[in-house]
XYZ file of C-alpha atoms in Angstrom:
550
model
C 109.760 137.455 103.288
C 113.271 136.178 102.562
C 114.800 133.687 104.846
C 118.106 135.429 104.935
C 116.508 138.279 106.806
C 115.999 135.930 109.729
C 119.264 134.436 109.512
C 121.854 136.523 111.529
C 124.683 134.162 111.636
C 124.522 131.450 108.781
C 127.685 129.567 109.871
C 129.783 128.610 112.833
C 132.832 126.765 112.971
C 134.529 124.689 115.656
C 131.130 123.956 116.959
C 130.644 120.713 118.917
C 127.802 118.452 119.079
C 126.630 116.361 122.166
C 124.037 113.589 121.653
C 122.986 110.847 124.259
C 124.949 107.474 123.689
C 127.073 109.063 120.869
C 130.656 110.347 120.870
C 131.271 114.171 120.915
C 131.703 115.511 117.380
C 133.551 118.670 116.357
C 132.545 120.357 113.215
C 130.770 123.160 111.347
C 127.216 124.480 111.947
C 125.300 125.869 108.986
C 121.796 127.335 108.930
C 119.434 127.478 105.896
C 115.992 128.428 105.339
C 114.598 125.018 106.671
C 117.507 123.052 108.217
C 119.993 123.093 110.746
C 123.092 121.445 109.434
C 125.924 120.093 111.427
C 128.917 118.617 109.524
C 132.265 116.905 110.714
C 134.502 116.219 107.638
C 137.228 114.803 109.630
C 138.410 111.517 108.021
C 138.371 109.738 111.509
C 134.962 110.722 112.689
C 132.933 111.754 109.515
C 129.462 113.086 110.802
C 126.505 115.020 109.419
C 123.263 115.979 110.868
C 120.343 117.636 109.037
C 117.664 118.657 111.337
C 114.337 120.557 110.075
C 113.557 123.746 111.819
C 110.046 122.688 111.976
C 110.998 119.808 114.165
C 112.488 122.030 116.885
C 109.964 122.331 119.970
C 112.026 124.832 121.992
C 115.632 125.727 122.709
C 117.642 126.741 125.798
C 120.654 128.949 125.890
C 123.506 128.608 128.496
C 126.748 130.329 128.739
C 130.005 129.609 130.470
C 132.428 132.332 130.151
C 132.962 133.052 126.157
C 131.522 129.641 125.459
C 127.759 129.529 124.461
C 125.731 126.316 124.203
C 122.285 125.794 122.727
C 119.965 122.970 123.794
C 117.692 121.896 121.268
C 114.534 119.964 122.278
C 112.783 118.346 119.301
C 109.071 117.531 118.325
C 110.200 113.867 118.126
C 111.538 114.066 121.569
C 115.135 113.906 121.189
C 117.663 116.501 122.695
C 120.836 117.656 121.385
C 123.257 120.089 122.573
C 125.569 122.534 120.312
C 128.560 124.302 121.935
C 129.302 127.563 119.914
C 132.374 129.647 120.646
C 131.544 133.128 120.969
C 128.639 134.608 122.985
C 127.449 136.811 120.205
C 127.685 134.243 117.601
C 125.759 131.905 119.911
C 123.185 134.510 120.858
C 122.663 135.161 116.976
C 122.303 131.482 116.052
C 119.916 130.796 118.752
C 117.617 133.866 117.782
C 117.786 132.738 114.070
C 116.667 129.061 115.061
C 113.851 130.458 117.168
C 112.420 132.444 114.289
C 112.871 129.849 111.688
C 111.064 127.162 113.830
C 108.026 129.374 114.349
C 107.116 130.310 110.828
C 103.443 131.171 110.874
C 102.627 130.871 106.959
C 102.124 127.296 105.591
C 103.537 128.036 102.500
C 106.859 129.015 103.913
C 107.228 125.455 105.222
C 109.733 123.062 103.743
C 107.331 120.840 101.842
C 106.598 123.521 99.410
C 110.551 123.711 98.676
C 111.308 120.109 98.737
C 112.321 118.634 95.481
C 112.512 114.924 95.822
C 115.531 112.759 94.727
C 113.711 109.585 94.106
C 111.881 108.248 91.197
C 108.083 108.792 91.750
C 106.459 105.589 91.146
C 103.029 106.318 92.371
C 101.355 109.700 93.079
C 100.000 109.555 96.731
C 97.669 112.318 96.379
C 95.534 110.325 93.961
C 96.346 106.781 95.619
C 93.400 107.212 98.081
C 90.707 109.295 96.522
C 87.034 108.594 97.561
C 86.028 107.775 94.171
C 88.623 104.994 94.252
C 88.031 103.775 97.606
C 84.286 103.749 97.420
C 83.966 100.809 94.887
C 86.659 98.868 96.703
C 84.918 99.190 99.894
C 81.423 98.878 98.281
C 80.013 101.524 100.426
C 76.256 101.723 99.836
C 73.008 102.150 101.914
C 72.254 98.510 102.598
C 68.743 98.079 103.924
C 68.054 101.866 103.470
C 64.423 102.842 102.208
C 66.005 105.226 99.614
C 69.050 105.180 97.128
C 72.535 106.419 98.009
C 71.797 109.480 95.659
C 68.596 110.252 97.783
C 70.719 109.838 100.745
C 72.858 112.921 99.957
C 69.796 114.881 100.262
C 69.012 113.813 103.719
C 72.673 114.262 104.581
C 72.567 118.028 103.439
C 69.435 118.585 105.598
C 70.862 116.593 108.595
C 73.528 119.384 108.564
C 71.038 121.542 110.090
C 71.468 119.497 113.039
C 75.222 118.517 112.806
C 78.303 120.558 111.881
C 79.938 117.727 110.121
C 78.136 115.375 107.586
C 77.682 111.766 108.532
C 80.304 109.458 106.947
C 79.385 105.793 106.265
C 81.799 103.064 106.809
C 80.331 99.819 105.757
C 82.234 96.512 105.592
C 79.934 95.105 102.994
C 81.814 92.034 102.415
C 81.915 91.293 106.124
C 78.933 92.642 107.851
C 75.460 93.984 106.960
C 75.935 96.481 109.756
C 77.084 100.117 109.528
C 79.443 102.259 111.530
C 79.190 106.004 111.364
C 80.896 109.125 112.743
C 79.732 112.668 113.146
C 79.755 115.624 115.280
C 77.503 116.186 118.092
C 73.735 117.089 117.273
C 73.223 120.761 117.760
C 70.120 120.221 120.102
C 70.776 122.967 122.523
C 68.646 123.549 125.613
C 65.556 123.650 123.602
C 65.925 120.128 122.450
C 66.016 121.054 118.730
C 65.270 118.093 116.319
C 65.760 117.341 112.709
C 63.582 114.737 111.068
C 66.101 114.267 107.995
C 68.655 113.550 110.526
C 66.556 111.131 112.219
C 65.755 109.312 108.900
C 69.154 109.268 107.866
C 70.395 107.561 111.144
C 67.570 104.870 111.455
C 68.145 104.179 107.832
C 71.222 102.270 108.897
C 69.199 99.780 110.881
C 68.043 96.363 109.751
C 64.376 95.585 110.899
C 64.016 94.586 114.230
C 67.593 95.748 115.124
C 68.941 98.391 117.612
C 71.918 100.578 117.189
C 74.533 102.032 119.655
C 75.571 105.765 119.964
C 78.946 105.868 121.435
C 79.543 109.141 122.900
C 83.213 110.003 123.791
C 82.213 112.635 126.545
C 81.008 112.031 129.839
C 77.208 112.341 130.468
C 77.887 115.583 132.409
C 80.187 117.097 129.658
C 77.501 116.047 127.111
C 74.826 117.789 129.210
C 76.854 120.836 129.633
C 77.398 121.182 125.838
C 73.662 121.779 125.436
C 74.195 125.063 127.008
C 76.396 126.045 124.320
C 74.226 124.940 121.657
C 75.488 121.173 121.367
C 74.068 118.243 122.987
C 73.016 114.587 122.360
C 70.304 112.586 120.696
C 67.010 112.687 122.344
C 65.774 108.905 123.026
C 62.333 110.103 122.130
C 63.344 110.711 118.666
C 66.009 107.941 118.238
C 64.136 105.141 120.008
C 65.868 102.234 118.332
C 69.051 103.720 119.443
C 70.955 103.112 122.918
C 73.546 105.826 123.809
C 76.547 104.788 125.654
C 78.922 107.518 127.050
C 82.859 106.465 126.908
C 84.835 109.535 128.344
C 87.828 110.254 126.180
C 89.916 113.066 127.573
C 90.906 116.034 124.950
C 93.122 118.853 124.354
C 95.076 120.444 127.445
C 94.686 117.224 129.621
C 96.330 115.146 126.840
C 98.999 117.718 126.073
C 99.957 117.850 129.963
C 99.969 114.143 130.047
C 102.513 114.032 127.143
C 104.623 116.465 128.968
C 104.622 114.707 132.271
C 105.195 111.294 130.346
C 108.413 112.698 128.566
C 109.583 114.258 131.979
C 109.236 110.771 133.579
C 111.153 109.264 130.673
C 113.829 111.744 130.742
C 114.323 111.147 134.474
C 117.945 110.096 134.922
C 117.786 109.276 138.538
C 117.609 105.514 138.216
C 115.112 105.265 141.045
C 112.489 102.695 139.889
C 109.862 103.709 142.458
C 110.136 107.405 141.495
C 110.075 106.548 137.808
C 107.000 104.117 138.066
C 105.268 107.087 140.334
C 105.900 109.634 137.652
C 104.549 107.260 134.849
C 101.563 106.570 136.499
C 101.008 110.435 137.420
C 101.158 111.249 133.634
C 97.878 109.121 133.273
C 99.028 108.188 129.664
C 98.287 104.602 129.884
C 95.030 105.146 131.428
C 94.266 107.199 128.368
C 95.450 104.332 126.265
C 93.119 102.062 127.983
C 89.934 104.507 127.755
C 90.403 104.625 123.863
C 91.093 100.913 123.241
C 88.039 100.166 125.563
C 85.844 102.455 123.559
C 87.140 101.147 120.386
C 86.460 97.223 121.396
C 82.932 98.461 122.477
C 82.295 99.593 118.852
C 83.476 96.527 117.458
C 81.729 94.370 119.663
C 78.431 95.936 119.063
C 79.072 95.232 115.157
C 80.541 91.798 115.458
C 78.981 90.282 118.521
C 75.368 91.899 118.397
C 75.172 92.718 114.737
C 74.212 96.246 115.671
C 75.171 99.622 113.709
C 77.073 101.974 115.523
C 77.370 105.747 115.617
C 80.236 107.335 117.202
C 80.663 111.232 117.938
C 82.149 113.489 120.524
C 81.808 117.279 120.027
C 83.455 118.199 116.592
C 83.983 114.555 115.380
C 87.632 115.295 114.607
C 89.664 113.989 117.557
C 88.442 111.212 120.017
C 85.728 109.937 117.425
C 88.375 109.162 114.778
C 90.533 107.405 117.316
C 87.490 105.123 118.167
C 86.446 104.658 114.506
C 89.870 103.827 113.286
C 90.971 101.414 115.941
C 87.464 99.530 115.507
C 88.216 99.171 111.945
C 91.617 97.688 112.717
C 89.911 95.273 115.120
C 87.498 94.190 112.646
C 88.946 94.395 109.059
C 92.199 92.591 108.357
C 92.717 94.944 105.283
C 93.344 97.900 107.719
C 96.188 95.794 109.129
C 97.893 95.982 105.638
C 100.321 98.785 104.805
C 98.006 99.918 101.844
C 95.042 99.286 104.005
C 96.212 101.195 106.928
C 97.403 104.204 104.756
C 94.012 104.231 103.333
C 92.624 104.237 106.875
C 94.498 107.267 107.781
C 93.451 109.234 104.542
C 89.856 108.361 104.984
C 89.474 108.544 108.729
C 92.110 111.366 109.596
C 92.850 113.418 106.742
C 89.534 113.544 104.658
C 87.784 113.616 108.297
C 89.221 117.085 108.963
C 91.588 116.185 111.877
C 93.302 119.620 112.500
C 96.920 118.132 112.381
C 98.616 121.834 112.298
C 96.909 122.823 115.413
C 97.249 119.615 117.327
C 101.015 119.018 116.327
C 102.121 122.580 116.611
C 103.728 121.613 119.809
C 105.222 118.732 121.467
C 106.281 117.916 124.971
C 109.117 120.558 125.357
C 107.617 123.809 124.157
C 107.355 126.855 126.501
C 104.847 128.766 124.858
C 101.226 129.023 126.070
C 99.074 125.918 124.967
C 96.249 126.559 122.651
C 94.758 123.621 120.551
C 97.744 121.468 121.031
C 96.931 117.743 121.578
C 98.709 114.405 121.006
C 95.364 112.812 119.725
C 97.159 111.234 116.651
C 100.309 110.099 118.805
C 97.786 108.362 121.210
C 96.056 106.747 118.418
C 99.547 105.360 116.963
C 100.402 104.259 120.511
C 97.081 102.275 120.676
C 97.860 100.620 117.308
C 101.272 99.730 118.771
C 99.575 98.247 121.616
C 97.464 95.925 119.616
C 100.493 95.293 117.182
C 102.341 94.211 120.063
C 99.712 91.753 121.320
C 99.333 90.563 117.722
C 102.778 90.578 116.146
C 101.841 88.264 113.198
C 98.672 89.998 112.067
C 99.872 93.195 110.992
C 101.940 93.873 107.678
C 103.704 96.890 108.751
C 106.295 97.061 111.821
C 106.889 99.618 114.487
C 109.178 101.359 112.427
C 106.222 102.377 110.109
C 104.315 103.806 113.141
C 107.261 105.894 114.413
C 108.010 107.248 110.813
C 104.340 108.432 110.803
C 104.602 110.049 114.056
C 107.772 111.898 113.072
C 105.992 113.108 109.703
C 102.864 114.318 111.691
C 105.043 116.798 113.545
C 107.535 117.838 110.837
C 108.137 116.610 107.341
C 109.461 117.450 103.980
C 106.125 116.049 102.690
C 102.686 117.977 102.704
C 100.354 114.934 103.626
C 99.874 116.337 107.193
C 99.857 120.232 106.520
C 96.717 122.133 107.382
C 93.729 121.643 109.716
C 91.157 120.262 107.379
C 90.738 118.725 103.914
C 90.054 122.156 102.363
C 93.156 123.705 103.788
C 95.239 120.654 102.881
C 94.280 121.375 99.100
C 97.185 123.556 98.957
C 99.330 120.691 99.684
C 98.727 119.301 96.509
C 101.569 121.543 95.348
C 103.844 119.337 97.523
C 105.066 115.780 97.495
C 102.953 113.169 99.360
C 104.441 111.056 102.072
C 102.690 107.981 100.474
C 104.847 108.559 97.152
C 107.810 108.066 99.243
C 106.496 105.262 101.681
C 105.300 102.976 98.786
C 108.485 102.878 96.987
C 109.646 98.985 96.796
C 112.969 100.219 98.296
C 111.521 102.160 101.065
C 108.527 99.634 101.638
C 110.738 96.810 102.843
C 112.019 99.012 105.766
C 108.337 99.093 106.979
C 107.373 95.233 106.446
C 106.800 93.061 109.166
C 108.793 89.934 108.793
C 106.434 87.874 111.167
C 103.226 88.968 109.042
C 101.078 85.996 108.240
C 97.429 87.191 106.856
C 94.719 86.857 109.513
C 91.297 87.281 108.503
C 89.897 86.865 112.145
C 88.682 89.609 114.307
C 91.445 90.500 116.892
C 90.308 91.402 120.330
C 93.203 93.212 122.248
C 93.327 93.071 125.829
C 93.183 96.278 128.151
C 94.369 94.723 131.375
C 97.183 96.671 133.005
C 99.534 93.901 132.595
C 98.895 93.907 128.809
C 99.524 97.541 128.334
C 103.146 98.643 127.985
C 105.107 101.819 127.539
C 105.939 102.499 123.785
C 109.636 102.676 124.108
C 110.230 102.823 120.601
C 108.892 106.433 120.886
C 109.422 107.489 124.452
C 112.705 105.893 125.284
C 114.488 105.569 122.028
C 116.740 108.692 122.458
C 117.403 107.642 126.162
C 118.844 104.233 125.452
C 121.574 102.753 123.074
C 119.829 101.355 119.959
C 122.654 99.328 118.896
C 121.658 96.217 120.692
C 117.932 96.456 119.524
C 118.983 96.966 115.960
C 121.267 93.865 116.270
C 118.194 91.835 117.766
C 115.974 93.023 114.947
C 118.325 91.943 112.404
C 118.937 88.449 114.149
C 115.122 88.130 114.096
C 115.099 88.934 110.380
C 117.636 86.202 109.795
C 115.995 83.676 111.722
C 112.632 84.556 109.896
C 114.599 84.250 106.607
C 115.956 80.902 107.580
C 112.940 79.506 108.803
C 111.079 80.429 105.411
C 114.082 78.859 103.602
C 113.546 75.659 105.588
C 109.788 75.780 104.934
C 110.600 76.251 101.094
C 112.853 73.287 101.206
C 110.379 71.089 103.329
C 107.813 72.136 100.712
C 109.991 71.174 97.727
C 110.820 67.963 99.281
C 107.162 67.017 99.993
C 106.448 68.059 96.367
C 109.173 65.567 95.472
C 107.892 62.722 97.470
C 104.346 63.221 96.169
C 105.812 63.242 92.600
C 107.803 60.107 93.407
C 104.674 58.218 95.009
C 102.703 59.098 91.866
C 105.471 57.531 89.703
C 105.537 54.467 91.730
C 101.796 54.271 91.724
C 101.720 54.757 87.993
C 104.587 51.792 87.708
C 102.702 49.553 89.950
C 99.534 50.030 87.827
C 101.460 49.350 84.450
C 103.093 46.333 85.992
C 99.709 44.885 87.143
C 98.251 45.754 83.881
C 101.200 43.713 82.204
C 100.599 40.772 84.555
C 96.965 40.638 83.712
C 97.577 40.635 80.124
C 100.225 37.890 80.532
C 97.275 35.969 82.468
C 94.949 36.485 80.037
C 97.270 35.210 77.364
C 98.178 32.186 79.211
C 94.435 31.345 79.663
C 93.774 31.635 76.203
C 96.754 29.160 75.440
C 95.181 26.782 77.658
C 92.030 26.853 75.969
C 93.481 26.567 72.717
C 95.251 23.547 73.945
C 92.224 22.004 75.370
C 90.276 22.477 72.083
C 93.142 20.970 70.044
C 93.097 17.755 72.550
C 89.669 17.059 73.630
């Protein structure tokens, strides 16, 4: 298929661009296979906008006489309006945008056509391969009655009971405990069992220790899953494990929550009571609390009780990943660095098989029928931001880094988040990795937190209602002017830089004082030595005189 077949009108002159908190701009609108490009070449008001078609969630058409308007609602939650003279021209452009923004084939996506203009310092695809990460994290079956090579045999056999293999996440340098994730056991109504799975799970326990199974479904939902062939671990076969249910919502409920939240944030009524009522009705903050609570529970079992933890829901590719990822951020300071967080995303989301293409197919504005869309990854990023907001000095990355990840998960020139599982993402190796761009020294400094001070301690986020806040950097950033926030951030960076300059000066002066004190001490010692020698010589002279004059 040629993109030209989908573009009925490739260009429109005298178009007008409207954006909140920006002046109206007149210019030329162009459509390419992957971008909507608006350009104004006026010397007094030069403006250029490049918008990926894949970032468009839906469009609305409005007409007033011969003037047509297209309202474009994006997956990154911004809304823009284009006024186009001529009804036919407007309809053709709207039809073209709709066709280009709903391409089915992955290989027609922009990442397969994107050619980077920057020098590739690091290949992002090979930066976090399992064989590289394993020695660094020192994954091994500590305390297990069989070697890791034998462990794979039990893993393969445990697949009879679970759809996804167990994945071991071991902080060998911090804890002797293990955190695992998996899909639900396929016990069914007959209480099916698998001895290899039981041995595999029990092998992670130290002698005399219990483990915890955190099921991200309610007890009722887990019992209903048995009728469909799923289920949960039977206590009689896993006697050393205690099962805890922490219900985390999934799929349509989360998507509807996002839609309600964005609707509340776009409410221009300026009625505080009404706005707060809408915000509460969305239940978004409730889901944030539920996820953080489950993650804190998993971290507490490991850190406070010295127990191993197994986390699973149904498939093990959504709420399970939220809990295990956040628990690692709470426990492991390496996951709070930029490289460590990237490694976490690759390990816990990409390699673990989170279906990004299905979950991020629609955002909050789409009018099409919901299928498997859900803001699972956005919820996770929101939880990370909540922890970052409570511990602003413990993270090497800043809020801008999290917002960038949100944007690229929904629409990107990079192939990192393409596909629904690791096997499908193999085709993405033909594209450029997001990490190749992020980890450039020039770009990396934009994502660094100026307040960062390495903190090796476990951090415990509060889930009290007054501690959780709306993530304004995502949900309100298009509804308010950003100039003052940008100025405040620049001022903060200046203060931090000046503070570091003063600290360096203090350290330099301390060093000079110590050097001076050392010199003075040496001088005093030399002086005392000289005086001692003079005293000795005087004594010798006196003795000589006494011998000469007895």
